[in-house]
PDB file of C-alpha atoms in Angstrom:
ATOM      1  CA  MET A   1      27.936  56.261  29.036  1.00 40.00           C
ATOM      2  CA  LYS A   2      31.225  57.077  30.656  1.00 37.00           C
ATOM      3  CA  LYS A   3      33.947  54.486  30.655  1.00 36.00           C
ATOM      4  CA  ARG A   4      34.082  52.324  33.784  1.00 38.00           C
ATOM      5  CA  PHE A   5      37.277  51.334  35.526  1.00 37.00           C
ATOM      6  CA  PRO A   6      36.535  48.304  37.710  1.00 38.00           C
ATOM      7  CA  LEU A   7      39.529  47.204  39.793  1.00 37.00           C
ATOM      8  CA  SER A   8      39.314  43.665  38.503  1.00 36.00           C
ATOM      9  CA  ASN A   9      40.084  44.563  34.897  1.00 34.00           C
ATOM     10  CA  TYR A  10      43.722  45.517  35.267  1.00 30.00           C
ATOM     11  CA  GLY A  11      46.538  43.225  34.193  1.00 31.00           C
ATOM     12  CA  ILE A  12      47.228  40.409  36.630  1.00 35.00           C
ATOM     13  CA  GLY A  13      50.786  39.053  36.704  1.00 41.00           C
ATOM     14  CA  TRP A  14      51.996  35.938  38.452  1.00 45.00           C
ATOM     15  CA  SER A  15      55.810  35.800  38.449  1.00 50.00           C
ATOM     16  CA  ALA A  16      57.394  32.511  37.421  1.00 47.00           C
ATOM     17  CA  ASN A  17      59.278  32.046  40.699  1.00 51.00           C
ATOM     18  CA  ARG A  18      56.280  32.804  42.886  1.00 51.00           C
ATOM     19  CA  ARG A  19      54.055  30.629  40.728  1.00 49.00           C
ATOM     20  CA  ILE A  20      56.395  27.668  41.150  1.00 44.00           C
ATOM     21  CA  LEU A  21      56.475  28.138  44.928  1.00 49.00           C
ATOM     22  CA  VAL A  22      52.715  28.396  45.198  1.00 53.00           C
ATOM     23  CA  ILE A  23      52.117  25.403  42.966  1.00 48.00           C
ATOM     24  CA  ALA A  24      54.622  23.309  44.925  1.00 44.00           C
ATOM     25  CA  ALA A  25      53.061  24.352  48.187  1.00 49.00           C
ATOM     26  CA  ILE A  26      49.477  23.573  47.215  1.00 49.00           C
ATOM     27  CA  LEU A  27      49.951  20.373  45.249  1.00 40.00           C
ATOM     28  CA  ALA A  28      52.604  19.261  42.783  1.00 39.00           C
ATOM     29  CA  SER A  29      50.114  19.450  39.942  1.00 38.00           C
ATOM     30  CA  LEU A  30      47.572  21.989  41.226  1.00 44.00           C
ATOM     31  CA  LEU A  31      47.704  24.266  38.216  1.00 42.00           C
ATOM     32  CA  THR A  32      48.778  21.718  35.612  1.00 38.00           C
ATOM     33  CA  LEU A  33      45.587  19.706  35.496  1.00 34.00           C
ATOM     34  CA  ALA A  34      42.508  20.204  33.331  1.00 30.00           C
ATOM     35  CA  GLY A  35      44.192  22.677  31.020  1.00 32.00           C
ATOM     36  CA  VAL A  36      45.189  25.115  33.761  1.00 33.00           C
ATOM     37  CA  THR A  37      48.801  25.134  32.584  1.00 28.00           C
ATOM     38  CA  ALA A  38      47.717  26.909  29.426  1.00 30.00           C
ATOM     39  CA  HIS A  39      46.089  29.648  31.488  1.00 35.00           C
ATOM     40  CA  VAL A  40      49.093  30.273  33.706  1.00 33.00           C
ATOM     41  CA  ALA A  41      52.046  29.763  31.366  1.00 28.00           C
ATOM     42  CA  GLY A  42      50.589  32.050  28.739  1.00 35.00           C
ATOM     43  CA  ARG A  43      50.601  35.026  31.132  1.00 36.00           C
ATOM     44  CA  ASN A  44      54.003  34.517  32.917  1.00 33.00           C
ATOM     45  CA  GLY A  45      53.522  36.227  35.991  1.00 37.00           C
ATOM     46  CA  GLN A  46      44.384  35.283  36.735  1.00 37.00           C
ATOM     47  CA  HIS A  47      28.382  26.296  41.802  1.00 33.00           C
ATOM     48  CA  HIS A  48      30.108  24.547  44.465  1.00 35.00           C
ATOM     49  CA  SER A  49      29.860  20.994  43.049  1.00 35.00           C
ATOM     50  CA  SER A  50      28.994  18.115  45.328  1.00 35.00           C
ATOM     51  CA  ALA A  51      30.894  15.698  43.096  1.00 39.00           C
ATOM     52  CA  GLY A  52      34.509  14.842  43.824  1.00 43.00           C
ATOM     53  CA  PRO A  53      36.484  15.140  47.044  1.00 50.00           C
ATOM     54  CA  THR A  54      36.108  18.151  49.290  1.00 55.00           C
ATOM     55  CA  PRO A  55      39.416  19.604  50.536  1.00 62.00           C
ATOM     56  CA  PRO A  56      39.840  19.362  54.297  1.00 58.00           C
ATOM     57  CA  SER A  57      39.003  22.767  55.742  1.00 52.00           C
ATOM     58  CA  PRO A  58      40.116  24.120  59.078  1.00 52.00           C
ATOM     59  CA  ALA A  59      37.352  24.702  61.600  1.00 45.00           C
ATOM     60  CA  SER A  60      35.291  27.648  60.421  1.00 44.00           C
ATOM     61  CA  SER A  61      34.808  30.778  62.454  1.00 44.00           C
ATOM     62  CA  ALA A  62      32.412  33.666  62.080  1.00 42.00           C
ATOM     63  CA  PRO A  63      33.926  36.847  60.579  1.00 44.00           C
ATOM     64  CA  SER A  64      34.648  39.619  63.041  1.00 44.00           C
ATOM     65  CA  SER A  65      33.518  43.191  62.576  1.00 44.00           C
ATOM     66  CA  GLU A  66      35.320  44.771  59.649  1.00 53.00           C
ATOM     67  CA  GLU A  67      35.382  48.417  60.615  1.00 55.00           C
ATOM     68  CA  PRO A  68      37.666  50.411  58.306  1.00 53.00           C
ATOM     69  CA  GLY A  69      40.821  51.978  59.693  1.00 53.00           C
ATOM     70  CA  ALA A  70      42.140  55.450  58.966  1.00 53.00           C
ATOM     71  CA  GLU A  71      45.135  53.971  57.161  1.00 63.00           C
ATOM     72  CA  THR A  72      42.901  52.075  54.729  1.00 60.00           C
ATOM     73  CA  GLY A  73      40.083  54.552  54.126  1.00 67.00           C
ATOM     74  CA  SER A  74      36.826  52.760  53.368  1.00 74.00           C
ATOM     75  CA  VAL A  75      38.536  49.366  52.934  1.00 86.00           C
ATOM     76  CA  PRO A  76      37.358  47.060  55.772  1.00 82.00           C
ATOM     77  CA  ARG A  77      39.851  45.456  58.102  1.00 85.00           C
ATOM     78  CA  PRO A  78      40.839  41.868  57.221  1.00 89.00           C
ATOM     79  CA  PRO A  79      38.103  39.409  58.202  1.00 89.00           C
ATOM     80  CA  ARG A  80      38.884  36.772  60.821  1.00 93.00           C
ATOM     81  CA  ILE A  81      37.719  33.675  58.965  1.00 95.00           C
ATOM     82  CA  SER A  82      39.226  30.188  58.961  1.00 95.00           C
ATOM     83  CA  ASP A  83      37.099  28.665  56.180  1.00 96.00           C
ATOM     84  CA  PRO A  84      38.702  28.909  52.682  1.00 97.00           C
ATOM     85  CA  LEU A  85      35.428  29.388  50.784  1.00 97.00           C
ATOM     86  CA  ALA A  86      34.081  32.047  53.139  1.00 97.00           C
ATOM     87  CA  PHE A  87      37.411  33.866  53.184  1.00 97.00           C
ATOM     88  CA  ALA A  88      37.689  33.821  49.389  1.00 97.00           C
ATOM     89  CA  LYS A  89      34.214  35.374  49.171  1.00 97.00           C
ATOM     90  CA  ALA A  90      35.306  38.154  51.535  1.00 97.00           C
ATOM     91  CA  ILE A  91      38.457  38.771  49.494  1.00 97.00           C
ATOM     92  CA  ALA A  92      36.546  38.963  46.213  1.00 97.00           C
ATOM     93  CA  GLN A  93      34.088  41.402  47.764  1.00 96.00           C
ATOM     94  CA  MET A  94      36.979  43.595  48.873  1.00 95.00           C
ATOM     95  CA  LEU A  95      38.690  43.449  45.472  1.00 96.00           C
ATOM     96  CA  TRP A  96      35.505  44.383  43.630  1.00 96.00           C
ATOM     97  CA  SER A  97      34.553  47.199  46.010  1.00 95.00           C
ATOM     98  CA  TYR A  98      36.166  50.632  46.264  1.00 95.00           C
ATOM     99  CA  ASP A  99      35.284  54.278  46.874  1.00 96.00           C
ATOM    100  CA  THR A 100      37.513  56.942  45.394  1.00 96.00           C
ATOM    101  CA  ARG A 101      35.459  59.608  47.199  1.00 95.00           C
ATOM    102  CA  ASP A 102      37.068  58.878  50.560  1.00 94.00           C
ATOM    103  CA  THR A 103      39.872  56.397  49.889  1.00 95.00           C
ATOM    104  CA  SER A 104      43.225  57.093  48.258  1.00 96.00           C
ATOM    105  CA  ARG A 105      45.016  54.607  46.039  1.00 96.00           C
ATOM    106  CA  GLU A 106      47.599  54.107  48.801  1.00 96.00           C
ATOM    107  CA  GLN A 107      44.854  53.330  51.317  1.00 95.00           C
ATOM    108  CA  GLN A 108      43.241  50.863  48.926  1.00 95.00           C
ATOM    109  CA  LEU A 109      46.571  49.111  48.440  1.00 96.00           C
ATOM    110  CA  ALA A 110      47.184  49.033  52.199  1.00 95.00           C
ATOM    111  CA  GLY A 111      43.813  47.388  52.726  1.00 94.00           C
ATOM    112  CA  MET A 112      44.638  44.750  50.151  1.00 95.00           C
ATOM    113  CA  GLU A 113      48.120  44.099  51.521  1.00 96.00           C
ATOM    114  CA  ALA A 114      46.750  43.637  55.049  1.00 95.00           C
ATOM    115  CA  ARG A 115      45.041  40.458  53.816  1.00 96.00           C
ATOM    116  CA  MET A 116      48.237  38.861  52.481  1.00 97.00           C
ATOM    117  CA  THR A 117      49.919  35.868  54.093  1.00 95.00           C
ATOM    118  CA  LYS A 118      52.898  36.764  56.248  1.00 96.00           C
ATOM    119  CA  GLU A 119      54.752  33.694  54.952  1.00 94.00           C
ATOM    120  CA  SER A 120      56.970  35.373  52.375  1.00 91.00           C
ATOM    121  CA  GLU A 121      57.902  32.153  50.602  1.00 89.00           C
ATOM    122  CA  TYR A 122      54.293  31.851  49.411  1.00 91.00           C
ATOM    123  CA  SER A 123      53.085  35.445  49.168  1.00 93.00           C
ATOM    124  CA  ASP A 124      52.678  36.791  45.625  1.00 93.00           C
ATOM    125  CA  TRP A 125      51.857  40.439  46.252  1.00 95.00           C
ATOM    126  CA  ALA A 126      52.579  41.327  42.625  1.00 93.00           C
ATOM    127  CA  SER A 127      49.586  39.301  41.416  1.00 93.00           C
ATOM    128  CA  VAL A 128      47.327  41.117  43.894  1.00 95.00           C
ATOM    129  CA  SER A 129      48.619  44.676  43.533  1.00 95.00           C
ATOM    130  CA  ALA A 130      48.337  44.339  39.753  1.00 94.00           C
ATOM    131  CA  GLN A 131      44.566  44.548  40.261  1.00 93.00           C
ATOM    132  CA  MET A 132      44.918  48.253  41.057  1.00 94.00           C
ATOM    133  CA  PRO A 133      44.681  51.040  38.469  1.00 94.00           C
ATOM    134  CA  ASP A 134      47.811  53.129  38.102  1.00 96.00           C
ATOM    135  CA  PRO A 135      47.981  56.447  40.015  1.00 96.00           C
ATOM    136  CA  THR A 136      46.866  58.521  37.036  1.00 97.00           C
ATOM    137  CA  LEU A 137      43.835  56.384  36.369  1.00 96.00           C
ATOM    138  CA  TRP A 138      42.879  56.311  40.052  1.00 96.00           C
ATOM    139  CA  SER A 139      43.049  60.112  40.055  1.00 96.00           C
ATOM    140  CA  ARG A 140      40.702  60.268  37.072  1.00 96.00           C
ATOM    141  CA  MET A 141      38.335  57.863  38.805  1.00 96.00           C
ATOM    142  CA  ALA A 142      38.413  60.111  41.874  1.00 96.00           C
ATOM    143  CA  ASP A 143      37.612  63.136  39.728  1.00 96.00           C
ATOM    144  CA  GLN A 144      34.462  61.268  38.679  1.00 95.00           C
ATOM    145  CA  ARG A 145      33.748  60.251  42.300  1.00 96.00           C
ATOM    146  CA  GLN A 146      33.685  56.659  41.145  1.00 96.00           C
ATOM    147  CA  HIS A 147      32.790  53.920  43.605  1.00 96.00           C
ATOM    148  CA  ALA A 148      31.761  50.269  43.420  1.00 96.00           C
ATOM    149  CA  THR A 149      30.088  47.604  45.510  1.00 96.00           C
ATOM    150  CA  ALA A 150      30.013  43.848  45.037  1.00 97.00           C
ATOM    151  CA  THR A 151      27.516  41.047  45.500  1.00 97.00           C
ATOM    152  CA  ILE A 152      29.013  37.563  45.805  1.00 98.00           C
ATOM    153  CA  THR A 153      27.096  34.715  44.181  1.00 98.00           C
ATOM    154  CA  GLU A 154      29.127  31.635  45.102  1.00 98.00           C
ATOM    155  CA  ALA A 155      32.570  30.144  45.707  1.00 98.00           C
ATOM    156  CA  HIS A 156      33.887  26.679  44.885  1.00 97.00           C
ATOM    157  CA  TYR A 157      37.083  24.651  44.670  1.00 96.00           C
ATOM    158  CA  PRO A 158      38.129  24.320  40.993  1.00 93.00           C
ATOM    159  CA  ALA A 159      37.869  20.867  39.446  1.00 91.00           C
ATOM    160  CA  ALA A 160      41.650  20.738  38.886  1.00 89.00           C
ATOM    161  CA  PHE A 161      42.279  21.391  42.578  1.00 89.00           C
ATOM    162  CA  LYS A 162      39.857  18.688  43.684  1.00 90.00           C
ATOM    163  CA  GLN A 163      41.303  16.207  41.196  1.00 87.00           C
ATOM    164  CA  ALA A 164      44.856  16.869  42.368  1.00 86.00           C
ATOM    165  CA  LEU A 165      43.767  16.576  45.986  1.00 86.00           C
ATOM    166  CA  ALA A 166      42.129  13.231  45.271  1.00 88.00           C
ATOM    167  CA  GLU A 167      45.429  11.954  43.888  1.00 87.00           C
ATOM    168  CA  ASP A 168      47.443  13.122  46.918  1.00 86.00           C
ATOM    169  CA  PRO A 169      45.214  14.100  49.869  1.00 87.00           C
ATOM    170  CA  SER A 170      48.135  14.714  52.226  1.00 87.00           C
ATOM    171  CA  ALA A 171      49.760  17.339  49.991  1.00 85.00           C
ATOM    172  CA  ILE A 172      47.480  20.093  51.286  1.00 89.00           C
ATOM    173  CA  THR A 173      49.100  19.810  54.728  1.00 89.00           C
ATOM    174  CA  GLU A 174      52.402  21.240  53.459  1.00 86.00           C
ATOM    175  CA  ALA A 175      51.164  24.847  53.375  1.00 91.00           C
ATOM    176  CA  TYR A 176      47.358  24.606  53.632  1.00 93.00           C
ATOM    177  CA  ILE A 177      46.893  26.658  50.467  1.00 93.00           C
ATOM    178  CA  TYR A 178      43.551  26.266  48.710  1.00 94.00           C
ATOM    179  CA  ALA A 179      42.463  27.314  45.227  1.00 94.00           C
ATOM    180  CA  VAL A 180      39.003  28.919  45.232  1.00 96.00           C
ATOM    181  CA  THR A 181      37.015  30.395  42.355  1.00 96.00           C
ATOM    182  CA  VAL A 182      34.492  33.090  43.260  1.00 98.00           C
ATOM    183  CA  THR A 183      31.742  34.610  41.124  1.00 98.00           C
ATOM    184  CA  GLY A 184      29.595  37.662  41.701  1.00 98.00           C
ATOM    185  CA  LYS A 185      28.501  41.027  40.363  1.00 98.00           C
ATOM    186  CA  GLN A 186      30.144  44.430  40.630  1.00 97.00           C
ATOM    187  CA  THR A 187      27.962  47.553  40.615  1.00 97.00           C
ATOM    188  CA  ILE A 188      29.736  50.802  39.704  1.00 97.00           C
ATOM    189  CA  ALA A 189      28.552  54.394  40.030  1.00 96.00           C
ATOM    190  CA  TRP A 190      30.064  57.819  39.411  1.00 94.00           C
ATOM    191  CA  ALA A 191      29.181  61.491  39.341  1.00 93.00           C
ATOM    192  CA  LYS A 192      25.979  62.793  37.750  1.00 87.00           C
ATOM    193  CA  GLY A 193      24.117  59.529  38.032  1.00 88.00           C
ATOM    194  CA  GLY A 194      26.378  57.357  35.893  1.00 91.00           C
ATOM    195  CA  GLY A 195      26.592  53.669  36.654  1.00 94.00           C
ATOM    196  CA  GLY A 196      26.463  50.077  35.555  1.00 95.00           C
ATOM    197  CA  ALA A 197      26.936  46.483  36.647  1.00 96.00           C
ATOM    198  CA  GLU A 198      29.144  43.633  35.452  1.00 96.00           C
ATOM    199  CA  ASP A 199      29.475  39.945  36.288  1.00 97.00           C
ATOM    200  CA  ARG A 200      32.798  39.009  37.874  1.00 97.00           C
ATOM    201  CA  SER A 201      34.805  35.818  38.414  1.00 97.00           C
ATOM    202  CA  ILE A 202      38.216  35.314  40.017  1.00 96.00           C
ATOM    203  CA  THR A 203      40.415  32.430  41.179  1.00 95.00           C
ATOM    204  CA  LEU A 204      42.323  32.980  44.407  1.00 95.00           C
ATOM    205  CA  ALA A 205      44.972  31.051  46.307  1.00 94.00           C
ATOM    206  CA  VAL A 206      44.216  31.363  50.024  1.00 96.00           C
ATOM    207  CA  GLN A 207      46.107  29.982  52.998  1.00 95.00           C
ATOM    208  CA  CYS A 208      44.076  28.600  55.894  1.00 96.00           C
ATOM    209  CA  ARG A 209      46.265  26.823  58.408  1.00 96.00           C
ATOM    210  CA  PRO A 210      44.482  24.958  61.234  1.00 95.00           C
ATOM    211  CA  SER A 211      43.567  27.137  64.205  1.00 90.00           C
ATOM    212  CA  ALA A 212      44.510  30.294  62.324  1.00 94.00           C
ATOM    213  CA  ASP A 213      42.731  32.962  60.303  1.00 96.00           C
ATOM    214  CA  CYS A 214      42.948  32.654  56.526  1.00 97.00           C
ATOM    215  CA  SER A 215      45.106  34.959  54.423  1.00 97.00           C
ATOM    216  CA  LEU A 216      45.524  35.709  50.734  1.00 96.00           C
ATOM    217  CA  VAL A 217      48.411  34.137  48.815  1.00 95.00           C
ATOM    218  CA  ALA A 218      47.889  35.093  45.176  1.00 94.00           C
ATOM    219  CA  ILE A 219      45.427  35.772  42.372  1.00 94.00           C
ATOM    220  CA  ALA A 220      45.592  33.424  39.398  1.00 92.00           C
ATOM    221  CA  PRO A 221      46.084  35.116  36.004  1.00 89.00           C
ATOM    222  CA  ASN A 222      42.955  33.418  34.654  1.00 90.00           C
ATOM    223  CA  VAL A 223      39.736  32.110  36.146  1.00 93.00           C
ATOM    224  CA  VAL A 224      39.975  28.370  36.762  1.00 91.00           C
ATOM    225  CA  PRO A 225      36.593  26.575  36.465  1.00 92.00           C
TER     226      PRO A 225
END
């Protein structure tokens, strides 16, 4: 079987400065609880439980139509969603889906960047763009007409995030940045009938200010349970 190149397998970096800003914005200890520090520090910049507190979410809104634009190829336009869990699911689906048959690497990157927060003090584009294969690898994928779709299973707030929120509920109101872990399955296919499927998990930092659509802040270097 030919080697697969899912987008989610490429090195994810989270720069030290950006990580500090994001952590301070979410909660003082967001990524230092429950062993999360070991996940993050080691990389230097990767079932929704009813137990524990639920972070306050802005009023939810239904996603708008996500018709692709010419500048982003087959990548859908950013969804208009104000619920952190629903938005994180949409982001994971986008990250795990691609089509090299009609979308260039630049278009894929543009589609990803369109989902980023416009608040530069929080945005960690490096951790998101690191998901992409390099130009040479993307070209090889295109030669094989490789494409992938994703099925999302669930999304939940990590235990460390809920614990930190319980200790300081008002901290979320500083930047309204939520940590969300999403799981699902990526199905990959390429020329001459090749294909396969793999389980996927990812932890995202998403910003959902009240009365505003959510946006992506960063991708954690490790999956946070």
